[in-house]
Structures are given as C-alpha cells and as structure tokens.
mmCIF file of C-alpha atoms in Angstrom:
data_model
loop_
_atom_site.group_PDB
_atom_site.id
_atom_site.type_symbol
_atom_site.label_atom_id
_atom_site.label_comp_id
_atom_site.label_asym_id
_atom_site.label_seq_id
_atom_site.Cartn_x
_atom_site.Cartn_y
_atom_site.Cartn_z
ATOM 1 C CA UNK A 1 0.000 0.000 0.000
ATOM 2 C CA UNK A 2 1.085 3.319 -0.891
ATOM 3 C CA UNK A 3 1.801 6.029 1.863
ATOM 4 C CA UNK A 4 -1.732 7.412 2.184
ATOM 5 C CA UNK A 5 0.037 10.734 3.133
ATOM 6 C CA UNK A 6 0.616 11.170 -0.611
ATOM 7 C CA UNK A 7 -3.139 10.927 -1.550
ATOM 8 C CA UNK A 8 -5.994 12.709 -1.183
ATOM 9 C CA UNK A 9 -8.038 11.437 1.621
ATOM 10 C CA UNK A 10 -11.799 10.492 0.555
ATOM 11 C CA UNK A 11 -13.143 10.373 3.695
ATOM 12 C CA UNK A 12 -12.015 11.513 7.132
ATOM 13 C CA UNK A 13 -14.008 11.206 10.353
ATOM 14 C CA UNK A 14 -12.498 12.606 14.302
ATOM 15 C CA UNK A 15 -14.651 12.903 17.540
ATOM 16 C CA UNK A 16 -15.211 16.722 18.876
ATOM 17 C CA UNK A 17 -16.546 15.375 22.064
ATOM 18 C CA UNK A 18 -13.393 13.784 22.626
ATOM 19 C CA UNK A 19 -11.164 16.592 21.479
ATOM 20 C CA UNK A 20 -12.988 19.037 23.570
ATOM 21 C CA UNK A 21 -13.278 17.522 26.478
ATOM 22 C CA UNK A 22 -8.554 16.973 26.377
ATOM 23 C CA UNK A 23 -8.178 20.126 25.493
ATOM 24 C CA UNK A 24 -10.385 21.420 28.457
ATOM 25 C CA UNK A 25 -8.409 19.012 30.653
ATOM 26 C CA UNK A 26 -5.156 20.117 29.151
ATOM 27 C CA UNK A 27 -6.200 23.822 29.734
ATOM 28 C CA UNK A 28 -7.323 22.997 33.356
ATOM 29 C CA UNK A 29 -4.124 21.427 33.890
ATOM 30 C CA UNK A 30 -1.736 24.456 32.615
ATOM 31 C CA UNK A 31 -3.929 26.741 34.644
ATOM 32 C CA UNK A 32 -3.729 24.421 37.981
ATOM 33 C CA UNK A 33 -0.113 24.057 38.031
ATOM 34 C CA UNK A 34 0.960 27.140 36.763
ATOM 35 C CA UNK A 35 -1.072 29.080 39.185
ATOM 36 C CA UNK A 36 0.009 26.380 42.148
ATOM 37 C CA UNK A 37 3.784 26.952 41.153
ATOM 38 C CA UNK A 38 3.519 31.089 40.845
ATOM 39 C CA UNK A 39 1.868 31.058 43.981
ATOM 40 C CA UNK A 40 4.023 28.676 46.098
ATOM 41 C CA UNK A 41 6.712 31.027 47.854
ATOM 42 C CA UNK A 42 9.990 31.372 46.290
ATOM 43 C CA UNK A 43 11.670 29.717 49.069
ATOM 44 C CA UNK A 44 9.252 26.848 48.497
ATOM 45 C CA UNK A 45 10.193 26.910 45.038
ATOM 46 C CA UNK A 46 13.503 27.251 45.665
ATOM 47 C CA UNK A 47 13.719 23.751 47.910
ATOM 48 C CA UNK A 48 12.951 21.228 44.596
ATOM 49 C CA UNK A 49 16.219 20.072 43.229
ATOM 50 C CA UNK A 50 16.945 20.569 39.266
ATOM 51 C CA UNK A 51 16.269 16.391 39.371
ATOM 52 C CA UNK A 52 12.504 16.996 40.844
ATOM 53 C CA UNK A 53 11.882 20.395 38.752
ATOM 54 C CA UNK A 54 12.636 17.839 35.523
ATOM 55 C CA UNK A 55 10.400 14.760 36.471
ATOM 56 C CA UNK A 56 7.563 17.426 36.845
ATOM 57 C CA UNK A 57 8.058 18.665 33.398
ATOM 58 C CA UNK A 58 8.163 15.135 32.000
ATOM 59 C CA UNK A 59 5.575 14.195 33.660
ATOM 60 C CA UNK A 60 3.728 17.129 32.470
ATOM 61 C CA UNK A 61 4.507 17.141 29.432
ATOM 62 C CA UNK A 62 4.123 13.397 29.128
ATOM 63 C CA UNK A 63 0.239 13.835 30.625
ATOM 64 C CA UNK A 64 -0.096 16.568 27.783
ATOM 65 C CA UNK A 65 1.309 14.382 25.005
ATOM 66 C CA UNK A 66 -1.089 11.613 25.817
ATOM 67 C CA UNK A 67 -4.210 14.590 25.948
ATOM 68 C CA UNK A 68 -2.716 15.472 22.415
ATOM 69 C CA UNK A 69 -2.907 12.063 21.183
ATOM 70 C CA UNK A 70 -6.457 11.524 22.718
ATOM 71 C CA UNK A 71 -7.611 14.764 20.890
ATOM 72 C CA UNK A 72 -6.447 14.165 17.398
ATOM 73 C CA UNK A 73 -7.511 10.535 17.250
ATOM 74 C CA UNK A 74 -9.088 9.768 13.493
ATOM 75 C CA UNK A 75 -10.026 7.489 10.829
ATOM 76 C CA UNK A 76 -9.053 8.392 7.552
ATOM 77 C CA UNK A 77 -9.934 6.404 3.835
ATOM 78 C CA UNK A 78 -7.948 6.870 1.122
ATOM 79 C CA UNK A 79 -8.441 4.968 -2.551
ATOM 80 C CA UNK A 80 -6.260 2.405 -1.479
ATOM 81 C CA UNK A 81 -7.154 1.748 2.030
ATOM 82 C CA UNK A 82 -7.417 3.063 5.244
ATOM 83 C CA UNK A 83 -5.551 4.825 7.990
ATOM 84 C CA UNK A 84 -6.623 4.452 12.182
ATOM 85 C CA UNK A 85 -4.854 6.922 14.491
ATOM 86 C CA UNK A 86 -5.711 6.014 18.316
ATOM 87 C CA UNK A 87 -4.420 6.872 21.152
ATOM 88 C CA UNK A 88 -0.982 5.012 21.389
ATOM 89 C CA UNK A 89 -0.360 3.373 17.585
ATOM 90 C CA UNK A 90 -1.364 4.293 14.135
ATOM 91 C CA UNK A 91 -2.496 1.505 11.534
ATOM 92 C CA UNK A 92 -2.702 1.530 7.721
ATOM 93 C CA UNK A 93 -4.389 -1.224 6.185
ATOM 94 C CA UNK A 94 -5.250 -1.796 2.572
ATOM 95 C CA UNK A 95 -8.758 -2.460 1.994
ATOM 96 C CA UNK A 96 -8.549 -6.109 1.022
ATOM 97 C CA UNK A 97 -7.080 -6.194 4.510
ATOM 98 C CA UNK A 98 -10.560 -4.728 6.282
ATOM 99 C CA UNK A 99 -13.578 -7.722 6.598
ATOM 100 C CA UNK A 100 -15.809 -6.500 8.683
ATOM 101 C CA UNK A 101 -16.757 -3.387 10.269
ATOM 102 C CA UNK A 102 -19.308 -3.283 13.305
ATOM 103 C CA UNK A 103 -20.408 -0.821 15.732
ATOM 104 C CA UNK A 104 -23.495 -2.087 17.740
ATOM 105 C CA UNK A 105 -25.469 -0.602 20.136
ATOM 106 C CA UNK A 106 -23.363 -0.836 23.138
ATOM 107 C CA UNK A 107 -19.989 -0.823 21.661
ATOM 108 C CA UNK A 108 -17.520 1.558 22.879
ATOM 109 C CA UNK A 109 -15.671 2.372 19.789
ATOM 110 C CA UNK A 110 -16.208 1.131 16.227
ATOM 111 C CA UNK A 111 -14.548 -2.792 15.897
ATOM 112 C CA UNK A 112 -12.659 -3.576 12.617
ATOM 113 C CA UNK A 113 -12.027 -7.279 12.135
ATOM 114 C CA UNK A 114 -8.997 -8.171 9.490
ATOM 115 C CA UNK A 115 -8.714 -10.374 7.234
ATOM 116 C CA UNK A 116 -6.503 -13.196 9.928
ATOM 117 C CA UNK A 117 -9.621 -12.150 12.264
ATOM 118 C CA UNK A 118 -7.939 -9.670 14.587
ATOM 119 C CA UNK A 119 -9.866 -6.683 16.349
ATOM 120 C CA UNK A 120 -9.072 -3.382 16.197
ATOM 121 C CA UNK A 121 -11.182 -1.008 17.740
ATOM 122 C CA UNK A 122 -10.785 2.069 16.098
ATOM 123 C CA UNK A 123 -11.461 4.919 18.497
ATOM 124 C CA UNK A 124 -12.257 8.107 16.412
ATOM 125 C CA UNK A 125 -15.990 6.867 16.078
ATOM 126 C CA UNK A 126 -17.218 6.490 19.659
ATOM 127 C CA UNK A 127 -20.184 5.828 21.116
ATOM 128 C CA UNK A 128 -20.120 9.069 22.904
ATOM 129 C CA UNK A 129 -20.318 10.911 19.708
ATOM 130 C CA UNK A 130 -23.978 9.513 19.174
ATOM 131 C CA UNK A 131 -25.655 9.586 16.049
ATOM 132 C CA UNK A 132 -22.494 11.319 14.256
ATOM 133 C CA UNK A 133 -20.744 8.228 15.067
ATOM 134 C CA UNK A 134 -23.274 6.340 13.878
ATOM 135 C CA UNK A 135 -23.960 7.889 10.862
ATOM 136 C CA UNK A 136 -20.086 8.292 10.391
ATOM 137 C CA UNK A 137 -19.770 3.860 10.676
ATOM 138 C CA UNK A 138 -22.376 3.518 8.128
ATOM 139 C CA UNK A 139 -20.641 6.341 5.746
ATOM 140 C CA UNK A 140 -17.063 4.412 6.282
ATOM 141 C CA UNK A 141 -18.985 0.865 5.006
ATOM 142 C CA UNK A 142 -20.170 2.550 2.162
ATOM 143 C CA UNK A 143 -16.812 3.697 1.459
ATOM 144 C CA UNK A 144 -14.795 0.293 2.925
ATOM 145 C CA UNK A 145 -17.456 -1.416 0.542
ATOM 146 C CA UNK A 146 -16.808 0.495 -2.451
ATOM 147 C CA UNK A 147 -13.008 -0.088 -2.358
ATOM 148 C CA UNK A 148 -14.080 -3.931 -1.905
ATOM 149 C CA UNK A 149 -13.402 -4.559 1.705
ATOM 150 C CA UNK A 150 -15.226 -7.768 2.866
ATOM 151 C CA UNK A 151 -15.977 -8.548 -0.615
ATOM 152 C CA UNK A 152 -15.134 -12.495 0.032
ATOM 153 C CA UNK A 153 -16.995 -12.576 3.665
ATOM 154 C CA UNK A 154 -20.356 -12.104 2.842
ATOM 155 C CA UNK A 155 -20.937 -10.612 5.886
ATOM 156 C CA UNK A 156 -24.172 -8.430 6.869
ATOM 157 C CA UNK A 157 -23.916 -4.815 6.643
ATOM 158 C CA UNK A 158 -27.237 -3.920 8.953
ATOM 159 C CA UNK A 159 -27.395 -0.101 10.146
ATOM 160 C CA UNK A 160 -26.549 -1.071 13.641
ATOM 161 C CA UNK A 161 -25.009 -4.729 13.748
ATOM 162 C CA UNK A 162 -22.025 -5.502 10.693
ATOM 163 C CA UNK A 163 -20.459 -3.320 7.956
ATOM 164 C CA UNK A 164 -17.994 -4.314 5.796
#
C-alpha cells in the first residue's frame, strides 16, 4: 500500500466530544499548576532540586502528550485503504485487509475485524459521539465497501449490527 500521506483522503471522520473535552483538561491542567507553582513562595520553590523540577516537566509534558494524542484521534480512507490513528499506535491497512466493520449498540468504539480475524477497535468513532458516530460507521462501510473490503466474507452490513 502506498503512503496514504501522498493521496488525497476520501473520507475523514475525528470525535469533537473527545477533542474538547482533552483540550479542556489540558487547559485545566496548565492553569492548575501554573497558578500552584507562581503562587508557592519562592523559598518553596527554591527547595525542589533541578532532578525533581525535571520529572515534573516530563511528567507534564508526558500527561499533555497523551491529551494530544487523545484529541487528534481519526479514521481516515484513502483509494487504497485506510488509515486508524488512536491513542498510542497508528495503523494503515489496505482495503482487502478490512472484513468486517461493526459498531453495535453498546460498543464503545467502532470494531474492525482483518482479514486473519484480529480486532481493532478504532477509536475516532465512539459511542459518545452519538448519532455522528453512527452515521459516520455507516458512511465508512459505504466507502470500505466500495473499495471492496469484505468482498469475500459475505458478511451483513445492517445499520446497527455488521459493515464491511
């Protein structure tokens, strides 16, 4: 498969609920601790060793990172296949690669299932999103099915239960 960074995308689908609720959090969190650390006394300040000043910024800026990654979590299609960002790994998989798609009433995330029958949940279309996410599943099937995903597997591709 090509690098789908080259290519137009036909279809691209990310949560706002998601991204507004981590960069609220991230916002809170700047505020808090920048507001703690200005207001702690200078000789307070002035007791944390460079060593303990660091592992706050990493861990800062590690908690931030993850936020980030939370926030700009997506599922992108592209002519030749399809491209998950979550939280902690990225996926490209061409589209005789995707069987099945589902996202059932109840499901957390939309499920892809490969073609060796792994499970990738792919967390841009949530549950929390509502009908968006719903109507954003049954627009990537259309898509996923018109680039001949599934096309050996038969599979149902029902508004709520299986798309392929």
């Amino acid at each position: 498969m090509s690098t789908p960074a080259q290519q137009d995308p036909l279809w691209t689908f990310h949560p706002r609920i998601v991204a507004a609720v981590t960069a609220a959090m991230a916002a809170s969190m700047v505020a808090v601790f920048g507001v703690i650390w200005v207001r702690l006394p200078e000789e307070s300040r002035a007791t944390f060793t460079l060593f303990q000043q660091l592992t706050l910024i990493a861990f800062f800026g590690t908690v931030l990172y993850l936020l980030y990654r939370m926030a700009t979590v997506r599922v992108t299609a592209y002519t030749d296949g399809l491209k998950i960002r979550n939280v902690f790994k990225s996926y490209r998989l061409a589209w005789s690669e995707v069987k099945v798609l589902r996202f059932t009433p109840g499901d957390p995330w939309l499920q892809l299932f490969d073609a060796d029958g792994n499970r990738l949940g792919i967390l841009a279309i949530q549950a929390s999103e509502g009908v968006r996410a719903s109507h954003a599943a049954k627009e990537l099937a259309k898509v996923a099915r018109a680039h001949g995903a599934g096309s050996d597997s038969g599979s149902d591709s029902g508004s709520g239960d299986k798309s392929s």
